């Protein structure tokens, strides 16, 4: 019960890594607030969490909608009295080579993956500052570290997330708020389901551990960084990639 009575907001918390994180945090004693644009998936996860005896809220929302995120923050504070953890997990892809990438593809990925993280953190940070404590965890990617063909927009957002993480760690650390990022490699989710099998096989061959990651691998990293066991870790990027970047 490493998160007993902690209140955690998890964006993109209804599917894939987000769902696994929601379930793991619940099992570790957290009160879970799920933010996701997929209402059906959200209701499904809520049912699973309620069966675990977890106090849970679900909000159907897009992280690019600043007003909705502000309202979610207010409602969470009203319900639970505090916000201890923010997991900026929501993210999308819209892949294309640079010369073929549309402005719409660029703008949408930037809006969700970069501005969405900014929106959520800017909304929640004042609550944590008032408390004098909190943990903010951002989803980056190995792609944000070494780039990737056909992912100019995605790589830019994930590199940007690292920059924001380090900036916020400096700004908020003195106030008792830790900010870190997790950089997953290739994880078996709906997102990687769109990747051709030959590409996934190539990534397996390049990964020293010889496999793709599972959502629980990333959820476990979030759990560690959110817990008091990581109380002296701030401004870091934890790779969860099986050694791919080396």
Short mmCIF file of C-alpha atoms in Angstrom, two decimals:
data_model
loop_
_atom_site.label_atom_id
_atom_site.label_comp_id
_atom_site.label_asym_id
_atom_site.label_seq_id
_atom_site.Cartn_x
_atom_site.Cartn_y
_atom_site.Cartn_z
CA UNK A 1 0.00 0.00 0.00
CA UNK A 2 2.66 2.47 -1.05
CA UNK A 3 0.08 5.06 -2.11
CA UNK A 4 -2.41 4.64 0.72
CA UNK A 5 -4.96 7.50 0.69
CA UNK A 6 -3.01 9.42 -1.97
CA UNK A 7 -5.12 11.16 -4.63
CA UNK A 8 -3.83 10.55 -8.15
CA UNK A 9 -5.02 12.12 -11.40
CA UNK A 10 -4.08 9.98 -14.41
CA UNK A 11 -4.63 11.38 -17.89
CA UNK A 12 -5.18 8.86 -20.64
CA UNK A 13 -6.01 6.57 -17.74
CA UNK A 14 -8.61 4.39 -19.47
CA UNK A 15 -6.49 2.32 -21.85
CA UNK A 16 -3.04 0.81 -22.29
CA UNK A 17 -0.38 2.15 -19.95
CA UNK A 18 -2.90 4.50 -18.35
CA UNK A 19 -5.34 1.72 -17.50
CA UNK A 20 -2.56 -0.44 -16.06
CA UNK A 21 -1.37 2.51 -13.98
CA UNK A 22 -4.88 3.21 -12.71
CA UNK A 23 -5.30 -0.40 -11.61
CA UNK A 24 -1.85 -0.61 -10.02
CA UNK A 25 -2.27 2.66 -8.14
CA UNK A 26 -5.66 1.49 -6.87
CA UNK A 27 -4.16 -1.75 -5.60
CA UNK A 28 -1.52 0.32 -3.81
CA UNK A 29 -4.18 2.29 -1.95
CA UNK A 30 -4.62 5.42 -4.08
CA UNK A 31 -7.84 7.27 -4.81
CA UNK A 32 -7.87 7.47 -8.59
CA UNK A 33 -9.13 10.19 -10.92
CA UNK A 34 -9.16 9.11 -14.55
CA UNK A 35 -9.18 11.67 -17.36
CA UNK A 36 -9.73 10.26 -20.85
CA UNK A 37 -11.60 11.16 -24.02
CA UNK A 38 -12.88 7.57 -24.41
CA UNK A 39 -16.02 7.40 -22.29
CA UNK A 40 -16.72 3.70 -22.89
CA UNK A 41 -13.19 2.68 -21.90
CA UNK A 42 -13.36 5.01 -18.92
CA UNK A 43 -16.53 3.43 -17.59
CA UNK A 44 -14.98 -0.01 -18.01
CA UNK A 45 -11.96 0.93 -15.90
CA UNK A 46 -14.14 2.61 -13.29
CA UNK A 47 -16.05 -0.65 -12.88
CA UNK A 48 -12.80 -2.56 -12.36
CA UNK A 49 -11.58 -0.06 -9.79
CA UNK A 50 -14.87 -0.04 -7.90
CA UNK A 51 -14.67 -3.83 -7.69
CA UNK A 52 -11.33 -3.30 -5.92
CA UNK A 53 -13.04 -1.01 -3.44
CA UNK A 54 -11.29 2.07 -4.80
CA UNK A 55 -12.68 5.58 -4.62
CA UNK A 56 -12.65 6.69 -8.24
CA UNK A 57 -13.77 9.57 -10.44
CA UNK A 58 -13.90 9.57 -14.23
CA UNK A 59 -13.95 12.64 -16.43
CA UNK A 60 -14.45 12.46 -20.17
CA UNK A 61 -12.17 15.21 -21.41
CA UNK A 62 -9.46 16.19 -23.86
CA UNK A 63 -6.29 17.50 -22.23
CA UNK A 64 -6.15 20.25 -24.86
CA UNK A 65 -9.32 21.77 -23.37
CA UNK A 66 -7.95 24.08 -20.68
CA UNK A 67 -11.35 24.94 -19.21
CA UNK A 68 -12.25 21.26 -18.78
CA UNK A 69 -8.93 20.53 -17.09
CA UNK A 70 -9.43 23.44 -14.70
CA UNK A 71 -12.91 22.16 -13.82
CA UNK A 72 -11.57 18.64 -13.25
CA UNK A 73 -8.94 20.01 -10.90
CA UNK A 74 -11.55 21.95 -8.92
CA UNK A 75 -13.92 18.98 -8.71
CA UNK A 76 -11.12 16.65 -7.61
CA UNK A 77 -10.08 19.07 -4.87
CA UNK A 78 -13.71 19.43 -3.77
CA UNK A 79 -14.17 15.65 -3.64
CA UNK A 80 -10.92 14.57 -2.00
CA UNK A 81 -9.55 17.75 -0.45
CA UNK A 82 -6.14 17.41 -2.10
CA UNK A 83 -4.20 16.19 -5.16
CA UNK A 84 -1.02 14.26 -4.42
CA UNK A 85 -0.05 12.84 -7.80
CA UNK A 86 -0.47 13.94 -11.42
CA UNK A 87 0.42 11.46 -14.15
CA UNK A 88 0.57 13.24 -17.51
CA UNK A 89 0.18 10.03 -19.47
CA UNK A 90 -2.17 11.02 -22.33
CA UNK A 91 -0.57 11.02 -25.76
CA UNK A 92 -1.18 10.38 -29.44
CA UNK A 93 0.75 9.76 -32.65
CA UNK A 94 0.17 10.93 -36.21
CA UNK A 95 3.18 9.64 -38.10
CA UNK A 96 4.48 10.79 -41.47
CA UNK A 97 7.76 11.66 -43.11
CA UNK A 98 8.71 15.32 -42.76
CA UNK A 99 7.95 16.11 -46.40
CA UNK A 100 4.52 14.50 -46.15
CA UNK A 101 3.42 15.57 -42.67
CA UNK A 102 0.37 17.82 -42.74
CA UNK A 103 0.01 20.89 -40.57
CA UNK A 104 -3.00 19.22 -38.96
CA UNK A 105 -0.86 16.19 -37.98
CA UNK A 106 1.77 18.48 -36.50
CA UNK A 107 -0.68 20.70 -34.62
CA UNK A 108 -2.75 17.88 -33.11
CA UNK A 109 0.23 15.96 -31.73
CA UNK A 110 1.78 19.13 -30.35
CA UNK A 111 -1.54 20.09 -28.76
CA UNK A 112 -2.12 16.77 -27.00
CA UNK A 113 1.38 15.64 -26.13
CA UNK A 114 2.97 18.96 -25.24
CA UNK A 115 0.35 21.60 -24.51
CA UNK A 116 -1.84 18.99 -22.82
CA UNK A 117 0.94 18.29 -20.32
CA UNK A 118 1.34 22.03 -19.79
CA UNK A 119 -2.43 22.51 -19.31
CA UNK A 120 -2.76 19.76 -16.71
CA UNK A 121 0.34 20.71 -14.77
CA UNK A 122 -0.51 24.39 -14.71
CA UNK A 123 -3.97 23.53 -13.36
CA UNK A 124 -2.81 21.10 -10.67
CA UNK A 125 0.42 22.78 -9.52
CA UNK A 126 -1.33 25.51 -7.46
CA UNK A 127 -3.13 22.83 -5.42
CA UNK A 128 0.16 21.09 -4.72
CA UNK A 129 1.84 24.40 -3.88
CA UNK A 130 -0.89 25.13 -1.36
CA UNK A 131 -0.31 21.69 0.20
CA UNK A 132 3.45 22.03 0.08
CA UNK A 133 3.76 18.58 -1.47
CA UNK A 134 3.06 16.59 -4.62
CA UNK A 135 4.46 14.46 -7.41
CA UNK A 136 4.17 15.20 -11.13
CA UNK A 137 5.17 12.50 -13.61
CA UNK A 138 5.32 13.11 -17.35
CA UNK A 139 5.28 10.61 -20.19
CA UNK A 140 8.24 11.17 -22.48
CA UNK A 141 9.66 8.48 -24.79
CA UNK A 142 12.95 7.09 -26.04
CA UNK A 143 11.95 8.83 -29.27
CA UNK A 144 12.32 12.14 -27.46
CA UNK A 145 15.91 11.21 -26.67
CA UNK A 146 17.21 9.83 -29.96
CA UNK A 147 14.49 10.71 -32.52
CA UNK A 148 12.72 8.41 -34.94
CA UNK A 149 12.01 8.29 -38.65
CA UNK A 150 8.50 9.48 -39.48
CA UNK A 151 7.86 10.97 -36.04
CA UNK A 152 9.02 14.58 -36.24
CA UNK A 153 5.95 15.77 -34.33
CA UNK A 154 5.98 13.00 -31.71
CA UNK A 155 9.73 13.26 -31.09
CA UNK A 156 9.46 17.04 -30.73
CA UNK A 157 6.75 16.71 -28.08
CA UNK A 158 8.56 14.03 -26.11
CA UNK A 159 11.81 16.01 -26.13
CA UNK A 160 9.79 19.05 -25.06
CA UNK A 161 8.32 17.10 -22.17
CA UNK A 162 11.83 16.40 -20.91
CA UNK A 163 12.62 20.12 -21.04
CA UNK A 164 9.46 20.98 -19.12
CA UNK A 165 10.15 18.25 -16.58
CA UNK A 166 13.58 19.63 -15.75
CA UNK A 167 12.32 23.21 -15.64
CA UNK A 168 9.45 22.35 -13.31
CA UNK A 169 11.72 20.25 -11.10
CA UNK A 170 13.78 23.39 -10.51
CA UNK A 171 10.76 25.65 -10.03
CA UNK A 172 8.64 23.38 -7.87
CA UNK A 173 11.26 21.27 -6.07
CA UNK A 174 11.95 23.94 -3.43
CA UNK A 175 8.20 23.92 -2.66
CA UNK A 176 8.12 20.19 -1.93
CA UNK A 177 6.92 19.03 -5.36
CA UNK A 178 8.92 16.44 -7.25
CA UNK A 179 8.76 16.33 -11.07
CA UNK A 180 10.13 13.45 -13.12
CA UNK A 181 9.58 11.83 -16.50
CA UNK A 182 9.35 8.26 -17.73
CA UNK A 183 10.69 7.44 -21.19
CA UNK A 184 9.20 4.15 -22.41
CA UNK A 185 10.60 2.21 -25.31
CA UNK A 186 8.30 0.17 -27.52
CA UNK A 187 5.41 -1.00 -25.33
CA UNK A 188 2.62 -3.37 -26.40
CA UNK A 189 -0.37 -1.00 -26.62
CA UNK A 190 -2.95 0.18 -29.16
CA UNK A 191 -0.37 2.71 -30.30
CA UNK A 192 2.23 0.10 -31.24
CA UNK A 193 -0.50 -2.05 -32.79
CA UNK A 194 -0.37 0.40 -35.71
CA UNK A 195 3.35 -0.25 -36.24
CA UNK A 196 4.23 -2.83 -38.93
CA UNK A 197 5.36 -6.17 -37.49
CA UNK A 198 8.70 -5.99 -39.30
CA UNK A 199 9.42 -2.71 -37.51
CA UNK A 200 8.49 -4.21 -34.14
CA UNK A 201 10.68 -7.22 -34.83
CA UNK A 202 13.55 -4.89 -35.65
CA UNK A 203 13.03 -3.10 -32.33
CA UNK A 204 12.99 -6.40 -30.48
CA UNK A 205 16.31 -7.30 -32.10
CA UNK A 206 17.80 -3.95 -31.03
CA UNK A 207 16.58 -4.29 -27.43
CA UNK A 208 19.12 -6.05 -25.17
CA UNK A 209 16.33 -7.74 -23.21
CA UNK A 210 14.97 -9.15 -26.46
CA UNK A 211 11.32 -8.21 -26.03
CA UNK A 212 8.85 -5.36 -26.20
CA UNK A 213 7.68 -3.81 -22.97
CA UNK A 214 4.31 -4.41 -21.34
CA UNK A 215 2.07 -1.67 -19.92
CA UNK A 216 2.77 -2.91 -16.40
CA UNK A 217 6.49 -2.24 -16.90
CA UNK A 218 5.74 1.47 -17.27
CA UNK A 219 3.04 1.48 -14.59
CA UNK A 220 5.56 0.05 -12.12
CA UNK A 221 7.97 2.88 -12.95
CA UNK A 222 5.22 5.42 -12.33
CA UNK A 223 4.45 3.71 -9.03
CA UNK A 224 8.05 3.85 -7.84
CA UNK A 225 8.49 7.50 -8.77
CA UNK A 226 5.15 8.44 -7.19
CA UNK A 227 5.95 6.67 -3.92
CA UNK A 228 7.95 7.93 -0.94
CA UNK A 229 10.67 5.48 -1.96
CA UNK A 230 11.63 8.04 -4.63
CA UNK A 231 11.55 11.01 -2.24
CA UNK A 232 15.01 12.23 -3.32
CA UNK A 233 14.51 11.78 -7.06
CA UNK A 234 13.69 14.99 -8.91
CA UNK A 235 14.18 16.24 -12.47
CA UNK A 236 15.09 12.81 -13.84
CA UNK A 237 14.10 10.82 -16.92
CA UNK A 238 13.68 7.12 -16.17
CA UNK A 239 14.08 4.94 -19.25
CA UNK A 240 11.78 1.93 -19.41
CA UNK A 241 13.03 0.51 -22.69
CA UNK A 242 14.80 -2.78 -22.08
CA UNK A 243 18.12 -1.07 -22.84
CA UNK A 244 17.09 0.10 -26.32
CA UNK A 245 18.82 3.49 -26.08
CA UNK A 246 22.18 1.96 -25.27
#
